[in-house]
PDB file of C-alpha atoms in Angstrom:
ATOM      1  CA  MET A 318      -0.036   0.054  -0.137  1.00 41.00           C
ATOM      2  CA  ARG A 319       1.706   3.579  -0.879  1.00 44.00           C
ATOM      3  CA  ALA A 320       2.270   5.688   1.752  1.00 43.00           C
ATOM      4  CA  ALA A 321      -0.602   8.069   1.588  1.00 54.00           C
ATOM      5  CA  HIS A 322      -2.227   5.225   2.458  1.00 64.00           C
ATOM      6  CA  GLU A 323      -1.020   3.819   5.727  1.00 70.00           C
ATOM      7  CA  ARG A 324      -3.823   4.833   7.014  1.00 87.00           C
ATOM      8  CA  VAL A 325      -7.682   3.537   5.667  1.00 95.00           C
ATOM      9  CA  ASP A 326     -10.129   5.400   8.454  1.00 96.00           C
ATOM     10  CA  ALA A 327     -12.737   5.565   5.939  1.00 97.00           C
ATOM     11  CA  ILE A 328     -14.676   3.572   3.609  1.00 97.00           C
ATOM     12  CA  VAL A 329     -16.526   4.976   0.889  1.00 98.00           C
ATOM     13  CA  PHE A 330     -18.528   2.936  -1.932  1.00 98.00           C
ATOM     14  CA  ASP A 331     -20.004   3.573  -5.174  1.00 98.00           C
ATOM     15  CA  MET A 332     -23.828   2.178  -5.397  1.00 98.00           C
ATOM     16  CA  ASP A 333     -25.160   0.183  -8.010  1.00 96.00           C
ATOM     17  CA  GLY A 334     -22.831  -2.319  -8.966  1.00 95.00           C
ATOM     18  CA  THR A 335     -20.742  -2.112  -6.322  1.00 98.00           C
ATOM     19  CA  LEU A 336     -24.141  -2.891  -3.452  1.00 98.00           C
ATOM     20  CA  ILE A 337     -27.043  -3.370  -5.586  1.00 98.00           C
ATOM     21  CA  GLU A 338     -27.303  -5.121  -8.678  1.00 96.00           C
ATOM     22  CA  SER A 339     -29.346  -2.609 -10.542  1.00 94.00           C
ATOM     23  CA  HIS A 340     -28.826  -2.721 -13.851  1.00 90.00           C
ATOM     24  CA  ALA A 341     -32.138  -3.662 -15.810  1.00 92.00           C
ATOM     25  CA  VAL A 342     -34.581  -1.413 -13.319  1.00 96.00           C
ATOM     26  CA  VAL A 343     -32.304   1.479 -13.366  1.00 96.00           C
ATOM     27  CA  PRO A 344     -32.681   1.360 -17.052  1.00 96.00           C
ATOM     28  CA  ALA A 345     -36.358   0.444 -16.819  1.00 98.00           C
ATOM     29  CA  ALA A 346     -37.657   3.374 -14.670  1.00 98.00           C
ATOM     30  CA  TYR A 347     -35.627   6.044 -16.727  1.00 98.00           C
ATOM     31  CA  ARG A 348     -37.588   4.322 -20.044  1.00 98.00           C
ATOM     32  CA  ALA A 349     -40.809   4.614 -18.285  1.00 98.00           C
ATOM     33  CA  ALA A 350     -40.492   8.429 -18.120  1.00 98.00           C
ATOM     34  CA  ILE A 351     -39.534   9.462 -20.979  1.00 97.00           C
ATOM     35  CA  MET A 352     -41.776   8.202 -22.364  1.00 97.00           C
ATOM     36  CA  ASP A 353     -44.706   9.341 -20.228  1.00 97.00           C
ATOM     37  CA  ALA A 354     -43.193  12.714 -21.541  1.00 96.00           C
ATOM     38  CA  GLY A 355     -43.987  12.357 -24.727  1.00 95.00           C
ATOM     39  CA  GLY A 356     -40.069  11.301 -25.114  1.00 95.00           C
ATOM     40  CA  PRO A 357     -39.719   8.123 -27.703  1.00 95.00           C
ATOM     41  CA  LEU A 358     -38.910   4.464 -26.706  1.00 96.00           C
ATOM     42  CA  LEU A 359     -34.947   4.336 -25.681  1.00 96.00           C
ATOM     43  CA  SER A 360     -33.069   0.793 -25.198  1.00 96.00           C
ATOM     44  CA  ASP A 361     -31.373   0.213 -22.307  1.00 95.00           C
ATOM     45  CA  ALA A 362     -28.212   0.708 -24.105  1.00 95.00           C
ATOM     46  CA  GLU A 363     -28.808   4.012 -25.525  1.00 96.00           C
ATOM     47  CA  ILE A 364     -29.432   5.016 -21.664  1.00 96.00           C
ATOM     48  CA  ILE A 365     -26.790   3.524 -20.377  1.00 93.00           C
ATOM     49  CA  ALA A 366     -24.799   4.958 -22.958  1.00 93.00           C
ATOM     50  CA  GLY A 367     -26.005   7.973 -21.096  1.00 94.00           C
ATOM     51  CA  TYR A 368     -24.761   7.507 -17.543  1.00 92.00           C
ATOM     52  CA  PRO A 369     -21.847   9.855 -17.416  1.00 92.00           C
ATOM     53  CA  LEU A 370     -24.177  12.238 -18.457  1.00 94.00           C
ATOM     54  CA  GLY A 371     -24.273  12.405 -14.947  1.00 93.00           C
ATOM     55  CA  PRO A 372     -27.114  12.370 -12.685  1.00 95.00           C
ATOM     56  CA  PRO A 373     -30.698  11.868 -13.283  1.00 96.00           C
ATOM     57  CA  ALA A 374     -31.579  15.410 -14.529  1.00 96.00           C
ATOM     58  CA  ALA A 375     -28.691  15.708 -16.776  1.00 96.00           C
ATOM     59  CA  LEU A 376     -29.252  12.801 -18.009  1.00 97.00           C
ATOM     60  CA  LEU A 377     -32.840  13.048 -18.474  1.00 97.00           C
ATOM     61  CA  THR A 378     -32.593  16.851 -20.215  1.00 97.00           C
ATOM     62  CA  HIS A 379     -29.569  14.508 -23.028  1.00 96.00           C
ATOM     63  CA  LEU A 380     -32.461  12.145 -23.176  1.00 96.00           C
ATOM     64  CA  LEU A 381     -35.486  13.757 -23.460  1.00 96.00           C
ATOM     65  CA  ARG A 382     -33.956  16.588 -25.629  1.00 95.00           C
ATOM     66  CA  ARG A 383     -35.098  19.330 -23.264  1.00 96.00           C
ATOM     67  CA  PRO A 384     -34.055  20.772 -20.094  1.00 97.00           C
ATOM     68  CA  ALA A 385     -35.286  18.108 -17.326  1.00 97.00           C
ATOM     69  CA  THR A 386     -38.085  19.429 -15.211  1.00 97.00           C
ATOM     70  CA  ASP A 387     -39.102  19.316 -11.862  1.00 97.00           C
ATOM     71  CA  ARG A 388     -41.803  16.928 -12.905  1.00 97.00           C
ATOM     72  CA  ASP A 389     -39.998  14.367 -15.022  1.00 98.00           C
ATOM     73  CA  LEU A 390     -37.058  13.876 -12.329  1.00 97.00           C
ATOM     74  CA  ALA A 391     -40.431  13.302  -9.774  1.00 97.00           C
ATOM     75  CA  ARG A 392     -41.926  10.716 -12.381  1.00 97.00           C
ATOM     76  CA  TYR A 393     -38.336   8.827 -13.021  1.00 98.00           C
ATOM     77  CA  HIS A 394     -38.620   7.639  -8.766  1.00 97.00           C
ATOM     78  CA  ALA A 395     -41.542   7.302  -8.951  1.00 98.00           C
ATOM     79  CA  HIS A 396     -40.675   4.835 -11.427  1.00 98.00           C
ATOM     80  CA  LEU A 397     -37.574   3.427  -9.928  1.00 97.00           C
ATOM     81  CA  THR A 398     -39.874   3.315  -6.169  1.00 97.00           C
ATOM     82  CA  ALA A 399     -42.126   1.321  -8.196  1.00 97.00           C
ATOM     83  CA  LEU A 400     -38.957  -1.527 -10.158  1.00 97.00           C
ATOM     84  CA  ALA A 401     -36.944  -1.230  -6.520  1.00 96.00           C
ATOM     85  CA  THR A 402     -38.776  -4.664  -5.752  1.00 95.00           C
ATOM     86  CA  GLN A 403     -37.010  -6.141  -8.504  1.00 96.00           C
ATOM     87  CA  VAL A 404     -32.895  -5.313  -7.157  1.00 97.00           C
ATOM     88  CA  THR A 405     -30.705  -7.150  -4.885  1.00 97.00           C
ATOM     89  CA  VAL A 406     -28.044  -7.149  -2.675  1.00 98.00           C
ATOM     90  CA  TYR A 407     -24.653  -9.149  -4.002  1.00 97.00           C
ATOM     91  CA  PRO A 408     -23.162 -11.974  -2.122  1.00 97.00           C
ATOM     92  CA  GLY A 409     -21.558 -10.765   1.307  1.00 96.00           C
ATOM     93  CA  VAL A 410     -22.247  -7.425   0.573  1.00 97.00           C
ATOM     94  CA  ALA A 411     -24.896  -6.933   4.305  1.00 96.00           C
ATOM     95  CA  ASP A 412     -22.169  -9.241   5.785  1.00 95.00           C
ATOM     96  CA  LEU A 413     -19.540  -6.551   4.457  1.00 95.00           C
ATOM     97  CA  LEU A 414     -20.901  -4.051   5.509  1.00 96.00           C
ATOM     98  CA  ALA A 415     -21.873  -5.032   9.253  1.00 94.00           C
ATOM     99  CA  GLY A 416     -18.023  -6.021   9.972  1.00 92.00           C
ATOM    100  CA  VAL A 417     -16.843  -2.657   8.603  1.00 92.00           C
ATOM    101  CA  ALA A 418     -19.219  -0.918  11.703  1.00 87.00           C
ATOM    102  CA  GLY A 419     -17.732   0.581  14.357  1.00 85.00           C
ATOM    103  CA  ARG A 420     -14.047   0.048  12.400  1.00 90.00           C
ATOM    104  CA  ARG A 421     -14.078   2.285  10.033  1.00 95.00           C
ATOM    105  CA  ALA A 422     -16.217   5.644   9.058  1.00 97.00           C
ATOM    106  CA  VAL A 423     -18.912   5.052   6.406  1.00 97.00           C
ATOM    107  CA  GLY A 424     -19.200   6.845   3.598  1.00 98.00           C
ATOM    108  CA  LEU A 425     -21.944   6.653   0.730  1.00 98.00           C
ATOM    109  CA  PHE A 426     -21.100   8.334  -3.099  1.00 98.00           C
ATOM    110  CA  THR A 427     -23.109   7.750  -5.762  1.00 98.00           C
ATOM    111  CA  GLY A 428     -23.665   9.054  -9.631  1.00 96.00           C
ATOM    112  CA  ALA A 429     -27.263   8.358  -9.270  1.00 96.00           C
ATOM    113  CA  SER A 430     -29.112  11.039  -7.023  1.00 96.00           C
ATOM    114  CA  HIS A 431     -29.656  11.717  -3.202  1.00 97.00           C
ATOM    115  CA  ARG A 432     -33.533  10.726  -3.716  1.00 97.00           C
ATOM    116  CA  ALA A 433     -32.689   7.651  -5.453  1.00 97.00           C
ATOM    117  CA  ALA A 434     -30.195   6.133  -3.294  1.00 97.00           C
ATOM    118  CA  GLU A 435     -32.476   6.556  -0.557  1.00 98.00           C
ATOM    119  CA  ILE A 436     -34.739   4.931  -2.258  1.00 97.00           C
ATOM    120  CA  LEU A 437     -32.627   2.003  -3.408  1.00 97.00           C
ATOM    121  CA  LEU A 438     -30.966   1.355  -0.312  1.00 98.00           C
ATOM    122  CA  ASP A 439     -34.139   1.746   1.200  1.00 97.00           C
ATOM    123  CA  ARG A 440     -35.590  -0.672  -0.507  1.00 96.00           C
ATOM    124  CA  VAL A 441     -32.844  -3.937   0.143  1.00 97.00           C
ATOM    125  CA  GLY A 442     -32.751  -2.627   4.324  1.00 97.00           C
ATOM    126  CA  LEU A 443     -28.883  -0.821   3.418  1.00 97.00           C
ATOM    127  CA  LEU A 444     -29.541   2.700   4.256  1.00 96.00           C
ATOM    128  CA  GLY A 445     -28.686   2.319   7.964  1.00 95.00           C
ATOM    129  CA  HIS A 446     -25.398   1.387   6.727  1.00 96.00           C
ATOM    130  CA  PHE A 447     -24.031   4.593   6.404  1.00 98.00           C
ATOM    131  CA  GLN A 448     -22.869   7.683   8.534  1.00 97.00           C
ATOM    132  CA  VAL A 449     -22.672  10.028   5.016  1.00 98.00           C
ATOM    133  CA  LEU A 450     -24.815   9.764   1.240  1.00 98.00           C
ATOM    134  CA  VAL A 451     -23.589  11.745  -1.433  1.00 98.00           C
ATOM    135  CA  GLY A 452     -25.925  11.334  -4.868  1.00 98.00           C
ATOM    136  CA  GLY A 453     -24.173  12.897  -8.235  1.00 97.00           C
ATOM    137  CA  ASP A 454     -26.854  15.418  -7.469  1.00 97.00           C
ATOM    138  CA  GLU A 455     -25.162  17.586  -5.100  1.00 98.00           C
ATOM    139  CA  VAL A 456     -21.699  18.221  -6.499  1.00 97.00           C
ATOM    140  CA  GLY A 457     -20.474  20.028 -10.380  1.00 95.00           C
ATOM    141  CA  ARG A 458     -19.010  17.661 -12.055  1.00 96.00           C
ATOM    142  CA  PRO A 459     -19.302  13.716 -12.806  1.00 96.00           C
ATOM    143  CA  LYS A 460     -17.611  11.165 -12.011  1.00 97.00           C
ATOM    144  CA  PRO A 461     -14.526  10.523 -13.276  1.00 97.00           C
ATOM    145  CA  GLU A 462     -14.330  13.983 -11.328  1.00 98.00           C
ATOM    146  CA  PRO A 463     -12.983  13.344  -7.652  1.00 98.00           C
ATOM    147  CA  ASP A 464     -15.654  16.350  -6.610  1.00 98.00           C
ATOM    148  CA  GLY A 465     -18.630  13.406  -5.033  1.00 98.00           C
ATOM    149  CA  VAL A 466     -15.377  12.033  -3.296  1.00 98.00           C
ATOM    150  CA  GLU A 467     -14.033  14.585  -2.155  1.00 98.00           C
ATOM    151  CA  LEU A 468     -17.673  15.940  -0.778  1.00 98.00           C
ATOM    152  CA  ALA A 469     -18.025  12.238   1.230  1.00 98.00           C
ATOM    153  CA  CYS A 470     -14.322  12.767   2.956  1.00 98.00           C
ATOM    154  CA  ARG A 471     -15.220  16.586   3.908  1.00 98.00           C
ATOM    155  CA  LEU A 472     -18.761  14.788   5.921  1.00 98.00           C
ATOM    156  CA  LEU A 473     -17.309  12.013   7.082  1.00 98.00           C
ATOM    157  CA  GLY A 474     -13.618  14.179   7.696  1.00 98.00           C
ATOM    158  CA  VAL A 475     -11.706  12.349   7.013  1.00 98.00           C
ATOM    159  CA  PRO A 476      -8.999  12.972   4.215  1.00 98.00           C
ATOM    160  CA  PRO A 477      -9.032  11.339   0.850  1.00 98.00           C
ATOM    161  CA  THR A 478      -5.372  10.247   1.995  1.00 97.00           C
ATOM    162  CA  ARG A 479      -6.756   8.328   4.204  1.00 97.00           C
ATOM    163  CA  THR A 480      -9.856   7.307   2.585  1.00 98.00           C
ATOM    164  CA  ALA A 481     -10.315   4.244   0.172  1.00 98.00           C
ATOM    165  CA  TYR A 482     -12.941   4.018  -2.371  1.00 98.00           C
ATOM    166  CA  VAL A 483     -14.446   1.382  -3.803  1.00 98.00           C
ATOM    167  CA  GLY A 484     -16.174   1.065  -7.196  1.00 98.00           C
ATOM    168  CA  ASP A 485     -17.011  -1.652  -9.778  1.00 97.00           C
ATOM    169  CA  SER A 486     -16.459   1.170 -13.046  1.00 96.00           C
ATOM    170  CA  PRO A 487     -13.947   2.903 -14.721  1.00 97.00           C
ATOM    171  CA  LEU A 488     -15.291   6.038 -13.554  1.00 97.00           C
ATOM    172  CA  ASP A 489     -15.355   5.390 -10.424  1.00 98.00           C
ATOM    173  CA  LEU A 490     -11.720   4.497  -9.626  1.00 98.00           C
ATOM    174  CA  ARG A 491     -10.112   7.501 -12.137  1.00 98.00           C
ATOM    175  CA  ALA A 492     -12.655   9.101  -9.009  1.00 98.00           C
ATOM    176  CA  ALA A 493     -11.030   7.549  -6.275  1.00 98.00           C
ATOM    177  CA  ARG A 494      -7.352   8.599  -8.313  1.00 98.00           C
ATOM    178  CA  ARG A 495      -8.445  12.220  -8.809  1.00 98.00           C
ATOM    179  CA  SER A 496      -9.361  12.200  -5.112  1.00 98.00           C
ATOM    180  CA  GLY A 497      -6.426  11.090  -3.880  1.00 98.00           C
ATOM    181  CA  ALA A 498      -8.331   7.955  -2.182  1.00 98.00           C
ATOM    182  CA  LEU A 499      -7.446   4.270  -2.522  1.00 98.00           C
ATOM    183  CA  ALA A 500      -9.227   3.532  -5.676  1.00 98.00           C
ATOM    184  CA  VAL A 501     -10.451  -0.157  -4.744  1.00 98.00           C
ATOM    185  CA  ALA A 502     -11.928  -2.285  -7.024  1.00 98.00           C
ATOM    186  CA  ALA A 503     -14.862  -3.861  -7.056  1.00 98.00           C
ATOM    187  CA  GLY A 504     -14.384  -6.963  -9.170  1.00 97.00           C
ATOM    188  CA  TRP A 505     -17.486  -8.533  -8.279  1.00 96.00           C
ATOM    189  CA  GLY A 506     -19.420  -5.527 -10.198  1.00 95.00           C
ATOM    190  CA  HIS A 507     -21.350  -5.360 -14.130  1.00 89.00           C
ATOM    191  CA  GLN A 508     -18.383  -2.915 -15.014  1.00 92.00           C
ATOM    192  CA  TYR A 509     -15.824  -4.181 -13.900  1.00 96.00           C
ATOM    193  CA  ASP A 510     -12.795  -3.247 -16.126  1.00 96.00           C
ATOM    194  CA  PRO A 511     -10.360  -5.531 -15.452  1.00 96.00           C
ATOM    195  CA  GLY A 512      -8.177  -3.115 -17.886  1.00 97.00           C
ATOM    196  CA  GLU A 513      -8.946   0.107 -15.715  1.00 97.00           C
ATOM    197  CA  PRO A 514      -5.746   0.375 -12.998  1.00 97.00           C
ATOM    198  CA  ALA A 515      -6.783  -0.232  -9.659  1.00 97.00           C
ATOM    199  CA  ASP A 516      -4.336   0.025  -5.911  1.00 97.00           C
ATOM    200  CA  ARG A 517      -6.265  -2.896  -4.442  1.00 97.00           C
ATOM    201  CA  THR A 518      -9.182  -5.260  -5.916  1.00 97.00           C
ATOM    202  CA  ALA A 519     -11.341  -7.773  -4.181  1.00 97.00           C
ATOM    203  CA  GLY A 520     -12.874 -10.465  -6.795  1.00 96.00           C
ATOM    204  CA  HIS A 521     -15.474 -10.815  -3.459  1.00 95.00           C
ATOM    205  CA  PRO A 522     -17.129  -8.251  -0.764  1.00 95.00           C
ATOM    206  CA  ARG A 523     -15.571 -10.590   1.362  1.00 92.00           C
ATOM    207  CA  GLU A 524     -12.167  -9.869   0.587  1.00 94.00           C
ATOM    208  CA  LEU A 525     -12.150  -6.443   1.002  1.00 92.00           C
ATOM    209  CA  LEU A 526     -11.477  -5.874   4.716  1.00 83.00           C
ATOM    210  CA  ALA A 527      -8.346  -8.180   3.795  1.00 86.00           C
ATOM    211  CA  LEU A 528      -7.467  -5.723   1.579  1.00 84.00           C
ATOM    212  CA  LEU A 529      -7.918  -2.412   3.575  1.00 83.00           C
ATOM    213  CA  GLY A 530      -5.402  -4.166   6.516  1.00 70.00           C
TER     214      GLY A 530
END
């Protein structure tokens, strides 16, 4: 472990693809919201391609080809709530979060909106595990910029150099590195790319605590 990361006092997690399996539910909620607003019928691939644009309001604006309104966003969150029964927690994640409790500060930064994170985490029983929850709608720039990781660290009171950010996608790992946090790849996630540089890689949630020492 690099000298800057000799101590890991906090862990900040990504959500989708790291803690929960939601890769079918989120595009379905966007698709339904877009059709409600009179927009086109879009495939999962077309919707997912827009994820790097940022939180739901930014993606809805892109997909609707007009500024998204509060009503559009409310429709998306309503569909997400209805579909959330289909979301599952990756095996080992609940045990991991229980094992971390009391040992390190624990936060979450997701590209989803704060409200979407609350909906999904509450549905699967994970919401109470986090001292801090930061949504993509609460920062100025989306991943791979470091804004969200940095904000989560500030709210936890731990500098990025003593924090691990755990995520499955290349954008997660780039955001971690740019913030100065330890970049930990969630190798079980659906966007994991073994070609993306990471400081540590966990093949299963149960490996994470051992990796961080």
